[in-house]
């Protein structure tokens, strides 16, 4: 093996990514999982279409990246209800963690869910069955293989689209140009009339740009080969934009998010594959065809492996384990799942073999078998080994089975000797670290097997252990069959503990209220939206578990449910409310929360994300709060924003974000609470990044129209009142220095400019002193005729007097300043608005809108970085 291949192999081992997708030493992408949602009906043609798309895409990818890479190994995960002898059993593959999903959605358009910074991998690609099965879409979007490469670039390398639906035109050297890359792509401008015919575009007098009805129709045959991120549908387009043909002026997301870098530069200098791509040599022949296997996951098979060593007696941990595991078995684990229970301390014991949950009686029998006492040492390997044996009793192996592993202490034995066996077994391992002494290997076991890693402290009111067990679902894509947590909150009081939980119209079945008390049973009253009162006589009280439960029959009444809990003594109380979809054909509103890094050394900012949606439709204008609690017990609460500023990549896309700057060593948990009790939330059908619809092409000077753009269903945009809580995977911080890092103010990415008589009005969302938190000390604003100079040498630009501009708190959008025409050079005083429009260097695109570096705070960056 030559030195180049050794380097690449080491890079792979050190830098394998959370997606599971890896770049092999020969340039082949492996461990690619394409998952089909469980609500998609069986159609074997769909499998063939997926294979055709990837096979064609591999050839395009190989050509686009100088013959360095290709798609080598692909696994297609199909639903459990599909039947074929050719399907094999899934191992750790799951719909939830797959990076390419095939599922029903309101739009046919292919798109990539992407909300990180430039060069950061996206979340997943979404294709609909209609896109893969309906061949008319090829004319509209281009061949599926080309589209796949376009979406792959979003997903894997974090580049952005080079077209723009919101800013389709701009000025350049006195000419109107279509937003595109490269600028060598030629075409014609037309707008459709009421009768469907085409006419020359009109100019909007307010902007001096074409009206919204105007469309750029590209020539079908071009003399340029770029760019894939603009129009992959063009036959001549086979490359990504490089520096020599990149359109730096275009108002597109690639320029906005990536600082005007060409996509090629981002891929080779900023992406997760940058080191490997620079090291790989071009292949001397065509790549081999991708290999495929089709797998499916059947009913869940789960083994609880629970620590009952003597340390579990601390702070009533064994009782809290009973309470949380009871909630899991009674309200979370789905019907027809098989569950086994194993405990470990000095020895390991099987409390229950694999048992199929077919009724409530079975659930209660399993609950009665949960451990009630704790004693002995912490022999982790004995528990793991016995748990794997229990899982293998149904069919001889553990492929695709799940382990829920909880421990509160460091292993007495050498966990390395058995963790590798468990990791390689083919089982998914979810791990719960109870307390701050739980073994560090837990995170690795979860990460390498597609499981979840969650911590829980001894603070009862945080309700973390209940949340941890409640979050251990394995989604198939059918969220109508999965539990939804509406509320999870606690309080220490000797008086009243009151609150409101909203049961919205998307949920209501299998609704339960679980109240846990620390010392003495409280007086509980729960009032329905219509005024009916549920008292203790309607609830079940389990004194040994210190738990009171109200299970509502049928479908719960829609509206606000009010609970009043009166404590007879000073104690900690918690309430957990879960429900499921009210109708099989209406998915519930769901919340997914996660950090941008599961491990941080403090050198890069951490970001909290929460996505609120219903069947891939974003929910915007909701109120979203995140609580991050460390092992030491310190908690921080952040309001997450969907304002397109600071940590948030896009405004109103249903993804709420915030930087997390108060880092401390150790592991921390993440919990998100969402509510819409003031009626502000709305659905939006905003398309995420993806291959564009092409309305038509120009052939021999004549426009040939494509079929109409697929229409999104016109459902109500209103979202009723709702509440949700969600638990994200826990994360770990290990700072490289002795003190927490200081971060500079975040970049300003939403700067806009508006001409108002003799002034240019600038507006932007205020950054903070530390990223998007606090208040910056001052601003420095400069302008130039030369965009490139301003980007590369900001200090040489013309300074604007900012003494009257006082920074506001981060997130404010009231910061505005007027750039008067009496700025030097004095010739600006003589220019009328008509002259400004003829010289685009004075307005909008080059200097004001397109360059976020126009407003900076370099002094603060230097003093705080």
PDB file of C-alpha atoms in Angstrom, residues 169-378:
ATOM      1  CA  UNK A 169     -32.207  38.746 -11.156  1.00  0.00           C
ATOM      2  CA  UNK A 170     -29.519  41.294 -10.353  1.00  0.00           C
ATOM      3  CA  UNK A 171     -27.490  44.058 -12.005  1.00  0.00           C
ATOM      4  CA  UNK A 172     -24.013  43.598 -13.401  1.00  0.00           C
ATOM      5  CA  UNK A 173     -22.195  46.307 -15.318  1.00  0.00           C
ATOM      6  CA  UNK A 174     -25.447  48.015 -16.194  1.00  0.00           C
ATOM      7  CA  UNK A 175     -27.120  44.808 -17.389  1.00  0.00           C
ATOM      8  CA  UNK A 176     -29.843  42.673 -15.884  1.00  0.00           C
ATOM      9  CA  UNK A 177     -28.523  39.181 -15.271  1.00  0.00           C
ATOM     10  CA  UNK A 178     -30.232  35.985 -14.151  1.00  0.00           C
ATOM     11  CA  UNK A 179     -28.909  34.597 -10.881  1.00  0.00           C
ATOM     12  CA  UNK A 180     -26.847  31.631 -12.032  1.00  0.00           C
ATOM     13  CA  UNK A 181     -23.472  29.980 -12.122  1.00  0.00           C
ATOM     14  CA  UNK A 182     -21.679  30.023 -14.334  1.00  0.00           C
ATOM     15  CA  UNK A 183     -22.491  33.332 -15.950  1.00  0.00           C
ATOM     16  CA  UNK A 184     -21.741  31.667 -19.289  1.00  0.00           C
ATOM     17  CA  UNK A 185     -25.116  29.896 -19.211  1.00  0.00           C
ATOM     18  CA  UNK A 186     -27.241  31.638 -21.826  1.00  0.00           C
ATOM     19  CA  UNK A 187     -30.982  31.980 -22.239  1.00  0.00           C
ATOM     20  CA  UNK A 188     -33.917  34.335 -22.721  1.00  0.00           C
ATOM     21  CA  UNK A 189     -36.268  36.295 -20.453  1.00  0.00           C
ATOM     22  CA  UNK A 190     -40.047  35.970 -20.749  1.00  0.00           C
ATOM     23  CA  UNK A 191     -43.156  36.148 -18.626  1.00  0.00           C
ATOM     24  CA  UNK A 192     -46.393  34.269 -19.115  1.00  0.00           C
ATOM     25  CA  UNK A 193     -49.591  36.114 -19.892  1.00  0.00           C
ATOM     26  CA  UNK A 194     -53.058  35.188 -18.636  1.00  0.00           C
ATOM     27  CA  UNK A 195     -53.693  33.026 -21.727  1.00  0.00           C
ATOM     28  CA  UNK A 196     -50.434  31.117 -21.233  1.00  0.00           C
ATOM     29  CA  UNK A 197     -48.480  32.785 -24.036  1.00  0.00           C
ATOM     30  CA  UNK A 198     -45.072  34.393 -23.534  1.00  0.00           C
ATOM     31  CA  UNK A 199     -44.164  38.053 -23.740  1.00  0.00           C
ATOM     32  CA  UNK A 200     -41.147  40.196 -23.003  1.00  0.00           C
ATOM     33  CA  UNK A 201     -40.520  40.816 -19.314  1.00  0.00           C
ATOM     34  CA  UNK A 202     -41.664  44.061 -17.734  1.00  0.00           C
ATOM     35  CA  UNK A 203     -39.478  46.112 -15.411  1.00  0.00           C
ATOM     36  CA  UNK A 204     -40.574  46.962 -11.894  1.00  0.00           C
ATOM     37  CA  UNK A 205     -40.097  50.742 -11.475  1.00  0.00           C
ATOM     38  CA  UNK A 206     -39.404  50.317  -7.759  1.00  0.00           C
ATOM     39  CA  UNK A 207     -36.457  47.979  -8.247  1.00  0.00           C
ATOM     40  CA  UNK A 208     -35.594  48.526 -11.918  1.00  0.00           C
ATOM     41  CA  UNK A 209     -35.413  44.728 -12.113  1.00  0.00           C
ATOM     42  CA  UNK A 210     -37.839  42.409 -13.915  1.00  0.00           C
ATOM     43  CA  UNK A 211     -41.197  41.838 -12.224  1.00  0.00           C
ATOM     44  CA  UNK A 212     -41.953  38.679 -10.264  1.00  0.00           C
ATOM     45  CA  UNK A 213     -43.645  37.146 -13.310  1.00  0.00           C
ATOM     46  CA  UNK A 214     -40.414  37.169 -15.307  1.00  0.00           C
ATOM     47  CA  UNK A 215     -38.596  33.867 -15.866  1.00  0.00           C
ATOM     48  CA  UNK A 216     -35.175  33.045 -17.246  1.00  0.00           C
ATOM     49  CA  UNK A 217     -35.409  30.208 -19.791  1.00  0.00           C
ATOM     50  CA  UNK A 218     -31.965  28.640 -20.355  1.00  0.00           C
ATOM     51  CA  UNK A 219     -30.875  27.415 -23.737  1.00  0.00           C
ATOM     52  CA  UNK A 220     -31.211  23.655 -23.985  1.00  0.00           C
ATOM     53  CA  UNK A 221     -27.725  23.368 -25.427  1.00  0.00           C
ATOM     54  CA  UNK A 222     -24.912  25.294 -23.745  1.00  0.00           C
ATOM     55  CA  UNK A 223     -21.205  25.850 -24.277  1.00  0.00           C
ATOM     56  CA  UNK A 224     -20.303  25.591 -20.596  1.00  0.00           C
ATOM     57  CA  UNK A 225     -20.047  22.583 -18.299  1.00  0.00           C
ATOM     58  CA  UNK A 226     -20.991  24.240 -14.997  1.00  0.00           C
ATOM     59  CA  UNK A 227     -22.625  24.226 -12.661  1.00  0.00           C
ATOM     60  CA  UNK A 228     -24.231  21.195 -11.039  1.00  0.00           C
ATOM     61  CA  UNK A 229     -25.523  23.348  -8.184  1.00  0.00           C
ATOM     62  CA  UNK A 230     -27.324  25.616 -10.651  1.00  0.00           C
ATOM     63  CA  UNK A 231     -28.986  23.462 -13.314  1.00  0.00           C
ATOM     64  CA  UNK A 232     -28.121  19.759 -13.189  1.00  0.00           C
ATOM     65  CA  UNK A 233     -30.830  19.197 -15.813  1.00  0.00           C
ATOM     66  CA  UNK A 234     -28.715  20.662 -18.627  1.00  0.00           C
ATOM     67  CA  UNK A 235     -26.907  17.962 -20.616  1.00  0.00           C
ATOM     68  CA  UNK A 236     -23.741  20.020 -20.890  1.00  0.00           C
ATOM     69  CA  UNK A 237     -23.521  20.593 -17.121  1.00  0.00           C
ATOM     70  CA  UNK A 238     -21.144  18.007 -15.667  1.00  0.00           C
ATOM     71  CA  UNK A 239     -18.991  20.037 -13.259  1.00  0.00           C
ATOM     72  CA  UNK A 240     -19.052  22.156 -10.126  1.00  0.00           C
ATOM     73  CA  UNK A 241     -18.148  25.840 -10.397  1.00  0.00           C
ATOM     74  CA  UNK A 242     -14.455  26.534  -9.953  1.00  0.00           C
ATOM     75  CA  UNK A 243     -12.726  29.829  -9.262  1.00  0.00           C
ATOM     76  CA  UNK A 244     -12.219  30.706 -12.923  1.00  0.00           C
ATOM     77  CA  UNK A 245     -15.919  30.436 -13.841  1.00  0.00           C
ATOM     78  CA  UNK A 246     -17.651  31.176 -10.537  1.00  0.00           C
ATOM     79  CA  UNK A 247     -20.207  33.989 -10.555  1.00  0.00           C
ATOM     80  CA  UNK A 248     -19.238  35.987  -7.476  1.00  0.00           C
ATOM     81  CA  UNK A 249     -21.988  38.574  -8.012  1.00  0.00           C
ATOM     82  CA  UNK A 250     -25.010  36.287  -8.123  1.00  0.00           C
ATOM     83  CA  UNK A 251     -27.519  36.626  -5.289  1.00  0.00           C
ATOM     84  CA  UNK A 252     -27.650  32.941  -4.436  1.00  0.00           C
ATOM     85  CA  UNK A 253     -27.248  30.921  -1.258  1.00  0.00           C
ATOM     86  CA  UNK A 254     -23.839  29.583  -2.259  1.00  0.00           C
ATOM     87  CA  UNK A 255     -22.413  33.106  -2.296  1.00  0.00           C
ATOM     88  CA  UNK A 256     -24.375  34.200   0.765  1.00  0.00           C
ATOM     89  CA  UNK A 257     -23.586  31.225   2.999  1.00  0.00           C
ATOM     90  CA  UNK A 258     -20.083  30.456   1.760  1.00  0.00           C
ATOM     91  CA  UNK A 259     -18.574  33.925   1.490  1.00  0.00           C
ATOM     92  CA  UNK A 260     -18.694  33.924  -2.313  1.00  0.00           C
ATOM     93  CA  UNK A 261     -16.581  30.763  -2.530  1.00  0.00           C
ATOM     94  CA  UNK A 262     -17.056  28.485  -5.548  1.00  0.00           C
ATOM     95  CA  UNK A 263     -18.598  25.110  -4.772  1.00  0.00           C
ATOM     96  CA  UNK A 264     -15.403  23.351  -5.883  1.00  0.00           C
ATOM     97  CA  UNK A 265     -13.394  25.336  -3.338  1.00  0.00           C
ATOM     98  CA  UNK A 266     -15.776  24.464  -0.520  1.00  0.00           C
ATOM     99  CA  UNK A 267     -15.693  20.768  -1.407  1.00  0.00           C
ATOM    100  CA  UNK A 268     -11.889  20.597  -1.512  1.00  0.00           C
ATOM    101  CA  UNK A 269     -11.068  23.060   1.295  1.00  0.00           C
ATOM    102  CA  UNK A 270     -13.938  23.054   3.813  1.00  0.00           C
ATOM    103  CA  UNK A 271     -15.898  19.801   3.585  1.00  0.00           C
ATOM    104  CA  UNK A 272     -15.591  16.644   5.677  1.00  0.00           C
ATOM    105  CA  UNK A 273     -13.809  14.967   2.744  1.00  0.00           C
ATOM    106  CA  UNK A 274     -11.309  17.758   2.064  1.00  0.00           C
ATOM    107  CA  UNK A 275      -8.174  15.879   3.134  1.00  0.00           C
ATOM    108  CA  UNK A 276      -9.072  12.666   1.359  1.00  0.00           C
ATOM    109  CA  UNK A 277     -10.127  14.411  -1.854  1.00  0.00           C
ATOM    110  CA  UNK A 278      -6.873  16.303  -2.081  1.00  0.00           C
ATOM    111  CA  UNK A 279      -4.920  13.084  -1.538  1.00  0.00           C
ATOM    112  CA  UNK A 280      -6.789  10.807  -3.918  1.00  0.00           C
ATOM    113  CA  UNK A 281      -5.410  10.475  -7.432  1.00  0.00           C
ATOM    114  CA  UNK A 282      -7.753  10.293 -10.427  1.00  0.00           C
ATOM    115  CA  UNK A 283      -8.776   6.753 -11.352  1.00  0.00           C
ATOM    116  CA  UNK A 284      -7.406   5.426 -14.612  1.00  0.00           C
ATOM    117  CA  UNK A 285     -10.642   3.682 -15.600  1.00  0.00           C
ATOM    118  CA  UNK A 286     -14.375   3.914 -15.051  1.00  0.00           C
ATOM    119  CA  UNK A 287     -15.514   3.087 -11.513  1.00  0.00           C
ATOM    120  CA  UNK A 288     -17.166  -0.245 -10.752  1.00  0.00           C
ATOM    121  CA  UNK A 289     -20.953  -0.252 -10.492  1.00  0.00           C
ATOM    122  CA  UNK A 290     -22.323   0.249  -6.963  1.00  0.00           C
ATOM    123  CA  UNK A 291     -23.205  -2.852  -4.964  1.00  0.00           C
ATOM    124  CA  UNK A 292     -26.653  -2.973  -3.384  1.00  0.00           C
ATOM    125  CA  UNK A 293     -28.361  -4.950  -0.664  1.00  0.00           C
ATOM    126  CA  UNK A 294     -31.998  -4.634   0.368  1.00  0.00           C
ATOM    127  CA  UNK A 295     -32.779  -5.101   4.049  1.00  0.00           C
ATOM    128  CA  UNK A 296     -35.777  -4.671   6.298  1.00  0.00           C
ATOM    129  CA  UNK A 297     -36.421  -4.227   9.976  1.00  0.00           C
ATOM    130  CA  UNK A 298     -39.198  -6.326  11.502  1.00  0.00           C
ATOM    131  CA  UNK A 299     -40.936  -5.858  14.879  1.00  0.00           C
ATOM    132  CA  UNK A 300     -38.724  -4.405  17.602  1.00  0.00           C
ATOM    133  CA  UNK A 301     -36.782  -6.793  19.802  1.00  0.00           C
ATOM    134  CA  UNK A 302     -35.426  -4.999  22.869  1.00  0.00           C
ATOM    135  CA  UNK A 303     -33.484  -6.085  25.936  1.00  0.00           C
ATOM    136  CA  UNK A 304     -33.251  -3.817  28.982  1.00  0.00           C
ATOM    137  CA  UNK A 305     -29.832  -4.277  30.626  1.00  0.00           C
ATOM    138  CA  UNK A 306     -30.051  -2.501  33.976  1.00  0.00           C
ATOM    139  CA  UNK A 307     -27.406  -1.728  36.576  1.00  0.00           C
ATOM    140  CA  UNK A 308     -28.440  -2.875  40.083  1.00  0.00           C
ATOM    141  CA  UNK A 309     -25.050  -2.414  41.791  1.00  0.00           C
ATOM    142  CA  UNK A 310     -24.924  -0.897  45.272  1.00  0.00           C
ATOM    143  CA  UNK A 311     -24.433   2.654  43.964  1.00  0.00           C
ATOM    144  CA  UNK A 312     -27.974   2.490  42.558  1.00  0.00           C
ATOM    145  CA  UNK A 313     -29.179   2.906  46.154  1.00  0.00           C
ATOM    146  CA  UNK A 314     -27.821   6.478  46.102  1.00  0.00           C
ATOM    147  CA  UNK A 315     -30.524   9.169  45.948  1.00  0.00           C
ATOM    148  CA  UNK A 316     -33.234   6.550  45.360  1.00  0.00           C
ATOM    149  CA  UNK A 317     -31.843   5.740  41.916  1.00  0.00           C
ATOM    150  CA  UNK A 318     -33.285   2.226  41.903  1.00  0.00           C
ATOM    151  CA  UNK A 319     -36.757   3.692  42.532  1.00  0.00           C
ATOM    152  CA  UNK A 320     -36.326   6.226  39.759  1.00  0.00           C
ATOM    153  CA  UNK A 321     -35.199   3.418  37.454  1.00  0.00           C
ATOM    154  CA  UNK A 322     -38.429   1.562  38.266  1.00  0.00           C
ATOM    155  CA  UNK A 323     -40.511   4.642  37.560  1.00  0.00           C
ATOM    156  CA  UNK A 324     -38.878   5.396  34.199  1.00  0.00           C
ATOM    157  CA  UNK A 325     -38.780   1.780  33.008  1.00  0.00           C
ATOM    158  CA  UNK A 326     -42.451   1.421  33.967  1.00  0.00           C
ATOM    159  CA  UNK A 327     -43.258   4.436  31.800  1.00  0.00           C
ATOM    160  CA  UNK A 328     -41.311   2.861  28.932  1.00  0.00           C
ATOM    161  CA  UNK A 329     -43.105  -0.482  29.183  1.00  0.00           C
ATOM    162  CA  UNK A 330     -46.557   0.943  29.782  1.00  0.00           C
ATOM    163  CA  UNK A 331     -46.656   3.952  27.424  1.00  0.00           C
ATOM    164  CA  UNK A 332     -43.727   3.957  24.997  1.00  0.00           C
ATOM    165  CA  UNK A 333     -42.867   0.480  23.674  1.00  0.00           C
ATOM    166  CA  UNK A 334     -45.222  -0.384  20.816  1.00  0.00           C
ATOM    167  CA  UNK A 335     -47.541  -3.385  20.570  1.00  0.00           C
ATOM    168  CA  UNK A 336     -46.026  -6.606  19.182  1.00  0.00           C
ATOM    169  CA  UNK A 337     -42.521  -5.612  20.280  1.00  0.00           C
ATOM    170  CA  UNK A 338     -40.545  -8.281  22.160  1.00  0.00           C
ATOM    171  CA  UNK A 339     -38.893  -7.235  25.422  1.00  0.00           C
ATOM    172  CA  UNK A 340     -36.431  -8.965  27.724  1.00  0.00           C
ATOM    173  CA  UNK A 341     -35.010  -7.730  31.049  1.00  0.00           C
ATOM    174  CA  UNK A 342     -31.490  -8.373  32.379  1.00  0.00           C
ATOM    175  CA  UNK A 343     -29.848  -6.939  35.501  1.00  0.00           C
ATOM    176  CA  UNK A 344     -26.193  -6.886  36.465  1.00  0.00           C
ATOM    177  CA  UNK A 345     -24.045  -6.130  39.499  1.00  0.00           C
ATOM    178  CA  UNK A 346     -21.568  -8.707  40.790  1.00  0.00           C
ATOM    179  CA  UNK A 347     -23.420 -11.209  38.614  1.00  0.00           C
ATOM    180  CA  UNK A 348     -25.976 -10.900  35.801  1.00  0.00           C
ATOM    181  CA  UNK A 349     -29.516 -12.264  35.932  1.00  0.00           C
ATOM    182  CA  UNK A 350     -32.390 -12.645  33.482  1.00  0.00           C
ATOM    183  CA  UNK A 351     -35.552 -11.212  35.020  1.00  0.00           C
ATOM    184  CA  UNK A 352     -37.594 -11.824  31.864  1.00  0.00           C
ATOM    185  CA  UNK A 353     -36.865 -13.682  28.630  1.00  0.00           C
ATOM    186  CA  UNK A 354     -38.007 -12.136  25.379  1.00  0.00           C
ATOM    187  CA  UNK A 355     -41.737 -11.536  25.741  1.00  0.00           C
ATOM    188  CA  UNK A 356     -44.048 -10.280  22.987  1.00  0.00           C
ATOM    189  CA  UNK A 357     -46.239  -7.379  24.108  1.00  0.00           C
ATOM    190  CA  UNK A 358     -49.691  -8.279  22.813  1.00  0.00           C
ATOM    191  CA  UNK A 359     -51.916  -6.671  25.474  1.00  0.00           C
ATOM    192  CA  UNK A 360     -51.849  -4.480  28.591  1.00  0.00           C
ATOM    193  CA  UNK A 361     -51.658  -7.552  30.808  1.00  0.00           C
ATOM    194  CA  UNK A 362     -48.297  -8.484  29.277  1.00  0.00           C
ATOM    195  CA  UNK A 363     -47.023  -4.965  29.894  1.00  0.00           C
ATOM    196  CA  UNK A 364     -48.009  -5.151  33.575  1.00  0.00           C
ATOM    197  CA  UNK A 365     -46.339  -8.552  34.024  1.00  0.00           C
ATOM    198  CA  UNK A 366     -43.069  -7.108  32.695  1.00  0.00           C
ATOM    199  CA  UNK A 367     -43.410  -4.086  34.986  1.00  0.00           C
ATOM    200  CA  UNK A 368     -43.761  -6.337  38.044  1.00  0.00           C
ATOM    201  CA  UNK A 369     -40.464  -8.014  37.123  1.00  0.00           C
ATOM    202  CA  UNK A 370     -38.449  -4.769  37.178  1.00  0.00           C
ATOM    203  CA  UNK A 371     -35.673  -4.713  39.825  1.00  0.00           C
ATOM    204  CA  UNK A 372     -36.507  -3.262  43.252  1.00  0.00           C
ATOM    205  CA  UNK A 373     -33.219  -3.690  45.133  1.00  0.00           C
ATOM    206  CA  UNK A 374     -29.570  -2.962  44.430  1.00  0.00           C
ATOM    207  CA  UNK A 375     -26.318  -4.449  45.757  1.00  0.00           C
ATOM    208  CA  UNK A 376     -22.869  -5.558  44.615  1.00  0.00           C
ATOM    209  CA  UNK A 377     -20.199  -4.457  42.119  1.00  0.00           C
ATOM    210  CA  UNK A 378     -20.568  -3.101  38.575  1.00  0.00           C
TER     211      UNK A 378
END
